[in-house]
Structures are given as structure tokens and as C-alpha cells.
JSON list of C-alpha atoms in Angstrom, two decimals:
[
{"chain": "Z", "resi": 1, "resn": "UNK", "atom": "CA", "xyz": [0.02, -0.13, 0.06]},
{"chain": "Z", "resi": 2, "resn": "UNK", "atom": "CA", "xyz": [1.36, 3.45, -0.63]},
{"chain": "Z", "resi": 3, "resn": "UNK", "atom": "CA", "xyz": [0.61, 6.98, -0.60]},
{"chain": "Z", "resi": 4, "resn": "UNK", "atom": "CA", "xyz": [1.26, 9.39, -2.97]},
{"chain": "Z", "resi": 5, "resn": "UNK", "atom": "CA", "xyz": [1.10, 13.04, -2.37]},
{"chain": "Z", "resi": 6, "resn": "UNK", "atom": "CA", "xyz": [1.78, 16.08, -4.91]},
{"chain": "Z", "resi": 7, "resn": "UNK", "atom": "CA", "xyz": [0.39, 19.49, -5.24]},
{"chain": "Z", "resi": 8, "resn": "UNK", "atom": "CA", "xyz": [3.11, 21.34, -3.11]},
{"chain": "Z", "resi": 9, "resn": "UNK", "atom": "CA", "xyz": [4.97, 24.34, -4.17]},
{"chain": "Z", "resi": 10, "resn": "UNK", "atom": "CA", "xyz": [5.27, 28.07, -3.63]},
{"chain": "Z", "resi": 11, "resn": "UNK", "atom": "CA", "xyz": [2.53, 30.50, -3.17]},
{"chain": "Z", "resi": 12, "resn": "UNK", "atom": "CA", "xyz": [2.22, 33.89, -2.57]},
{"chain": "Z", "resi": 13, "resn": "UNK", "atom": "CA", "xyz": [0.85, 35.57, 0.90]},
{"chain": "Z", "resi": 14, "resn": "UNK", "atom": "CA", "xyz": [-3.38, 35.38, 0.46]},
{"chain": "Z", "resi": 15, "resn": "UNK", "atom": "CA", "xyz": [-3.13, 32.28, -2.17]},
{"chain": "Z", "resi": 16, "resn": "UNK", "atom": "CA", "xyz": [-4.83, 28.91, -2.96]},
{"chain": "Z", "resi": 17, "resn": "UNK", "atom": "CA", "xyz": [-2.93, 25.81, -3.44]},
{"chain": "Z", "resi": 18, "resn": "UNK", "atom": "CA", "xyz": [-4.57, 21.83, -3.95]},
{"chain": "Z", "resi": 19, "resn": "UNK", "atom": "CA", "xyz": [-2.93, 19.08, -2.38]},
{"chain": "Z", "resi": 20, "resn": "UNK", "atom": "CA", "xyz": [-4.01, 15.71, -3.74]},
{"chain": "Z", "resi": 21, "resn": "UNK", "atom": "CA", "xyz": [-3.52, 11.97, -2.29]},
{"chain": "Z", "resi": 22, "resn": "UNK", "atom": "CA", "xyz": [-3.67, 8.57, -3.78]},
{"chain": "Z", "resi": 23, "resn": "UNK", "atom": "CA", "xyz": [-4.15, 5.66, -1.80]},
{"chain": "Z", "resi": 24, "resn": "UNK", "atom": "CA", "xyz": [-2.55, 2.44, -4.16]},
{"chain": "Z", "resi": 25, "resn": "UNK", "atom": "CA", "xyz": [-1.94, -0.66, -3.95]},
{"chain": "Z", "resi": 26, "resn": "UNK", "atom": "CA", "xyz": [-3.68, -4.26, -2.60]},
{"chain": "Z", "resi": 27, "resn": "UNK", "atom": "CA", "xyz": [-6.58, -2.34, -0.62]},
{"chain": "Z", "resi": 28, "resn": "UNK", "atom": "CA", "xyz": [-9.63, -3.81, 0.94]},
{"chain": "Z", "resi": 29, "resn": "UNK", "atom": "CA", "xyz": [-10.97, -0.83, 2.61]},
{"chain": "Z", "resi": 30, "resn": "UNK", "atom": "CA", "xyz": [-10.26, 2.53, 3.62]},
{"chain": "Z", "resi": 31, "resn": "UNK", "atom": "CA", "xyz": [-11.25, 4.13, 7.00]},
{"chain": "Z", "resi": 32, "resn": "UNK", "atom": "CA", "xyz": [-10.19, 7.46, 6.87]},
{"chain": "Z", "resi": 33, "resn": "UNK", "atom": "CA", "xyz": [-7.98, 9.82, 4.88]},
{"chain": "Z", "resi": 34, "resn": "UNK", "atom": "CA", "xyz": [-6.21, 12.73, 6.51]},
{"chain": "Z", "resi": 35, "resn": "UNK", "atom": "CA", "xyz": [-4.02, 15.68, 6.27]},
{"chain": "Z", "resi": 36, "resn": "UNK", "atom": "CA", "xyz": [-1.38, 16.53, 8.64]},
{"chain": "Z", "resi": 37, "resn": "UNK", "atom": "CA", "xyz": [1.38, 19.49, 8.47]},
{"chain": "Z", "resi": 38, "resn": "UNK", "atom": "CA", "xyz": [4.38, 20.06, 10.25]},
{"chain": "Z", "resi": 39, "resn": "UNK", "atom": "CA", "xyz": [6.55, 23.25, 10.35]},
{"chain": "Z", "resi": 40, "resn": "UNK", "atom": "CA", "xyz": [10.19, 23.81, 11.09]},
{"chain": "Z", "resi": 41, "resn": "UNK", "atom": "CA", "xyz": [10.84, 22.78, 14.54]},
{"chain": "Z", "resi": 42, "resn": "UNK", "atom": "CA", "xyz": [6.61, 22.45, 15.68]},
{"chain": "Z", "resi": 43, "resn": "UNK", "atom": "CA", "xyz": [4.73, 19.17, 15.91]},
{"chain": "Z", "resi": 44, "resn": "UNK", "atom": "CA", "xyz": [2.96, 17.45, 13.63]},
{"chain": "Z", "resi": 45, "resn": "UNK", "atom": "CA", "xyz": [-0.67, 18.70, 13.55]},
{"chain": "Z", "resi": 46, "resn": "UNK", "atom": "CA", "xyz": [-4.00, 17.93, 11.69]},
{"chain": "Z", "resi": 47, "resn": "UNK", "atom": "CA", "xyz": [-5.04, 20.05, 9.09]},
{"chain": "Z", "resi": 48, "resn": "UNK", "atom": "CA", "xyz": [-8.07, 17.95, 7.68]},
{"chain": "Z", "resi": 49, "resn": "UNK", "atom": "CA", "xyz": [-9.56, 14.63, 7.35]},
{"chain": "Z", "resi": 50, "resn": "UNK", "atom": "CA", "xyz": [-12.46, 12.52, 5.58]},
{"chain": "Z", "resi": 51, "resn": "UNK", "atom": "CA", "xyz": [-14.21, 9.35, 6.49]},
{"chain": "Z", "resi": 52, "resn": "UNK", "atom": "CA", "xyz": [-15.39, 6.77, 3.78]},
{"chain": "Z", "resi": 53, "resn": "UNK", "atom": "CA", "xyz": [-18.30, 8.05, 4.25]},
{"chain": "Z", "resi": 54, "resn": "UNK", "atom": "CA", "xyz": [-17.83, 11.68, 3.41]},
{"chain": "Z", "resi": 55, "resn": "UNK", "atom": "CA", "xyz": [-17.91, 13.21, 6.98]},
{"chain": "Z", "resi": 56, "resn": "UNK", "atom": "CA", "xyz": [-14.92, 16.27, 7.09]},
{"chain": "Z", "resi": 57, "resn": "UNK", "atom": "CA", "xyz": [-13.42, 16.46, 10.12]},
{"chain": "Z", "resi": 58, "resn": "UNK", "atom": "CA", "xyz": [-11.19, 20.13, 10.25]},
{"chain": "Z", "resi": 59, "resn": "UNK", "atom": "CA", "xyz": [-8.24, 20.64, 12.58]},
{"chain": "Z", "resi": 60, "resn": "UNK", "atom": "CA", "xyz": [-7.95, 24.14, 14.03]},
{"chain": "Z", "resi": 61, "resn": "UNK", "atom": "CA", "xyz": [-4.66, 24.70, 12.14]},
{"chain": "Z", "resi": 62, "resn": "UNK", "atom": "CA", "xyz": [-6.70, 25.81, 8.93]},
{"chain": "Z", "resi": 63, "resn": "UNK", "atom": "CA", "xyz": [-10.38, 25.97, 9.82]},
{"chain": "Z", "resi": 64, "resn": "UNK", "atom": "CA", "xyz": [-12.27, 27.88, 7.74]},
{"chain": "Z", "resi": 65, "resn": "UNK", "atom": "CA", "xyz": [-9.34, 28.44, 5.02]},
{"chain": "Z", "resi": 66, "resn": "UNK", "atom": "CA", "xyz": [-9.47, 24.52, 3.36]},
{"chain": "Z", "resi": 67, "resn": "UNK", "atom": "CA", "xyz": [-11.87, 22.57, 1.97]},
{"chain": "Z", "resi": 68, "resn": "UNK", "atom": "CA", "xyz": [-11.22, 18.29, 1.89]},
{"chain": "Z", "resi": 69, "resn": "UNK", "atom": "CA", "xyz": [-13.02, 16.35, -0.61]},
{"chain": "Z", "resi": 70, "resn": "UNK", "atom": "CA", "xyz": [-13.19, 13.28, -2.07]},
{"chain": "Z", "resi": 71, "resn": "UNK", "atom": "CA", "xyz": [-12.27, 12.61, -5.86]},
{"chain": "Z", "resi": 72, "resn": "UNK", "atom": "CA", "xyz": [-12.85, 8.84, -5.59]},
{"chain": "Z", "resi": 73, "resn": "UNK", "atom": "CA", "xyz": [-12.33, 6.42, -2.91]},
{"chain": "Z", "resi": 74, "resn": "UNK", "atom": "CA", "xyz": [-8.85, 6.66, -3.45]},
{"chain": "Z", "resi": 75, "resn": "UNK", "atom": "CA", "xyz": [-7.93, 10.25, -3.95]},
{"chain": "Z", "resi": 76, "resn": "UNK", "atom": "CA", "xyz": [-8.65, 13.12, -1.52]},
{"chain": "Z", "resi": 77, "resn": "UNK", "atom": "CA", "xyz": [-7.61, 17.04, -2.34]},
{"chain": "Z", "resi": 78, "resn": "UNK", "atom": "CA", "xyz": [-7.25, 19.68, 0.37]},
{"chain": "Z", "resi": 79, "resn": "UNK", "atom": "CA", "xyz": [-8.28, 23.11, -1.29]},
{"chain": "Z", "resi": 80, "resn": "UNK", "atom": "CA", "xyz": [-5.84, 25.86, 0.95]},
{"chain": "Z", "resi": 81, "resn": "UNK", "atom": "CA", "xyz": [-6.85, 29.03, 0.48]},
{"chain": "Z", "resi": 82, "resn": "UNK", "atom": "CA", "xyz": [-6.03, 32.73, 1.79]},
{"chain": "Z", "resi": 83, "resn": "UNK", "atom": "CA", "xyz": [-2.72, 31.62, 2.78]},
{"chain": "Z", "resi": 84, "resn": "UNK", "atom": "CA", "xyz": [-0.43, 32.58, 5.45]},
{"chain": "Z", "resi": 85, "resn": "UNK", "atom": "CA", "xyz": [3.31, 32.58, 5.67]},
{"chain": "Z", "resi": 86, "resn": "UNK", "atom": "CA", "xyz": [2.58, 30.32, 8.79]},
{"chain": "Z", "resi": 87, "resn": "UNK", "atom": "CA", "xyz": [1.02, 27.74, 6.52]},
{"chain": "Z", "resi": 88, "resn": "UNK", "atom": "CA", "xyz": [4.86, 27.00, 5.40]},
{"chain": "Z", "resi": 89, "resn": "UNK", "atom": "CA", "xyz": [5.11, 23.03, 6.27]},
{"chain": "Z", "resi": 90, "resn": "UNK", "atom": "CA", "xyz": [5.32, 19.87, 5.03]},
{"chain": "Z", "resi": 91, "resn": "UNK", "atom": "CA", "xyz": [2.35, 18.14, 4.56]},
{"chain": "Z", "resi": 92, "resn": "UNK", "atom": "CA", "xyz": [1.19, 14.41, 4.68]},
{"chain": "Z", "resi": 93, "resn": "UNK", "atom": "CA", "xyz": [-1.29, 12.24, 4.04]},
{"chain": "Z", "resi": 94, "resn": "UNK", "atom": "CA", "xyz": [-2.21, 9.87, 6.22]},
{"chain": "Z", "resi": 95, "resn": "UNK", "atom": "CA", "xyz": [-5.00, 6.97, 5.89]},
{"chain": "Z", "resi": 96, "resn": "UNK", "atom": "CA", "xyz": [-6.35, 4.20, 8.17]},
{"chain": "Z", "resi": 97, "resn": "UNK", "atom": "CA", "xyz": [-6.29, 0.84, 5.45]},
{"chain": "Z", "resi": 98, "resn": "UNK", "atom": "CA", "xyz": [-6.73, -2.97, 5.11]},
{"chain": "Z", "resi": 99, "resn": "UNK", "atom": "CA", "xyz": [-5.03, -4.69, 2.60]},
{"chain": "Z", "resi": 100, "resn": "UNK", "atom": "CA", "xyz": [-6.72, -7.33, 1.20]},
{"chain": "Z", "resi": 101, "resn": "UNK", "atom": "CA", "xyz": [-5.66, -9.77, 2.74]},
{"chain": "Z", "resi": 102, "resn": "UNK", "atom": "CA", "xyz": [-6.02, -8.47, 6.89]},
{"chain": "Z", "resi": 103, "resn": "UNK", "atom": "CA", "xyz": [-9.38, -7.35, 5.35]},
{"chain": "Z", "resi": 104, "resn": "UNK", "atom": "CA", "xyz": [-9.85, -6.22, 9.72]},
{"chain": "Z", "resi": 105, "resn": "UNK", "atom": "CA", "xyz": [-7.22, -4.78, 10.37]},
{"chain": "Z", "resi": 106, "resn": "UNK", "atom": "CA", "xyz": [-6.79, -1.11, 9.60]},
{"chain": "Z", "resi": 107, "resn": "UNK", "atom": "CA", "xyz": [-3.37, -0.08, 9.67]},
{"chain": "Z", "resi": 108, "resn": "UNK", "atom": "CA", "xyz": [-2.04, 3.52, 9.12]},
{"chain": "Z", "resi": 109, "resn": "UNK", "atom": "CA", "xyz": [0.08, 5.29, 6.56]},
{"chain": "Z", "resi": 110, "resn": "UNK", "atom": "CA", "xyz": [1.93, 8.05, 5.77]},
{"chain": "Z", "resi": 111, "resn": "UNK", "atom": "CA", "xyz": [2.75, 9.45, 2.08]},
{"chain": "Z", "resi": 112, "resn": "UNK", "atom": "CA", "xyz": [6.20, 10.88, 1.84]},
{"chain": "Z", "resi": 113, "resn": "UNK", "atom": "CA", "xyz": [5.01, 14.66, 2.17]},
{"chain": "Z", "resi": 114, "resn": "UNK", "atom": "CA", "xyz": [4.94, 17.58, 0.15]},
{"chain": "Z", "resi": 115, "resn": "UNK", "atom": "CA", "xyz": [5.85, 21.04, 0.84]},
{"chain": "Z", "resi": 116, "resn": "UNK", "atom": "CA", "xyz": [4.06, 23.89, 1.06]},
{"chain": "Z", "resi": 117, "resn": "UNK", "atom": "CA", "xyz": [6.07, 27.51, 1.12]},
{"chain": "Z", "resi": 118, "resn": "UNK", "atom": "CA", "xyz": [4.01, 30.68, 1.39]},
{"chain": "Z", "resi": 119, "resn": "UNK", "atom": "CA", "xyz": [6.55, 34.18, 1.11]},
{"chain": "Z", "resi": 120, "resn": "UNK", "atom": "CA", "xyz": [5.44, 37.51, 1.43]}
]
């Protein structure tokens, strides 16, 4: 199982960016997909998550400035708006996934991270 994150880059203050994460591999089920972020010297924090039923959950970090959605069962997108310098961080995709040969066991998987830099 792999999580492939994309969409990071350099953006100016007030700009927008959309991150995408796709799960692939021998997947039986996905319980939830999340976006976390980690800025230099800070702890990793939840940005947003979405359950298999489509229910979103937003952390305090970017509440009101981001929207999480499912493109399809395996892909989640994070639309971020009104970006600020403090949003500069590596953004990580995370998911609870059951592999096809372990149908009742959901384990956490992490993507490789994508860097978002907000310049003033």
C-alpha cells in the first residue's frame, strides 16, 4: 500500500493551493484519509480528514481556510485558500487502510510529504 501526495509548491500570501493524495496497492478498505502538516521545529498537526462516508473533520490549524473532499474512493484533495506564511510546512497524507489479505486490520499509512511554502 502506498500513499502518493502531490500539489505542494511556492505560493504568495493570500494565494490558494490544492493538494492531492492517492492510495494504491492491494487495498480492501479505507477508513479515513487525513492531511497533517509539520512546520520546522513544531509538532505534526492535523489539518483535515475525511471518513469513507464523506464526513469531513477539520483541525484548528486551517479551519475556515481549507476544504477536504474525495475525488473518488482512493483520492482525497485538500483545497487551501488565503494562505499565510505560518502555513509553510511539509504536508503529509495519512490514511487508515486494510489490506486485501488483512481485511479486519486497519493500519496507518503515511505518504512522503509535500512541501508548501508561502512567501510574503
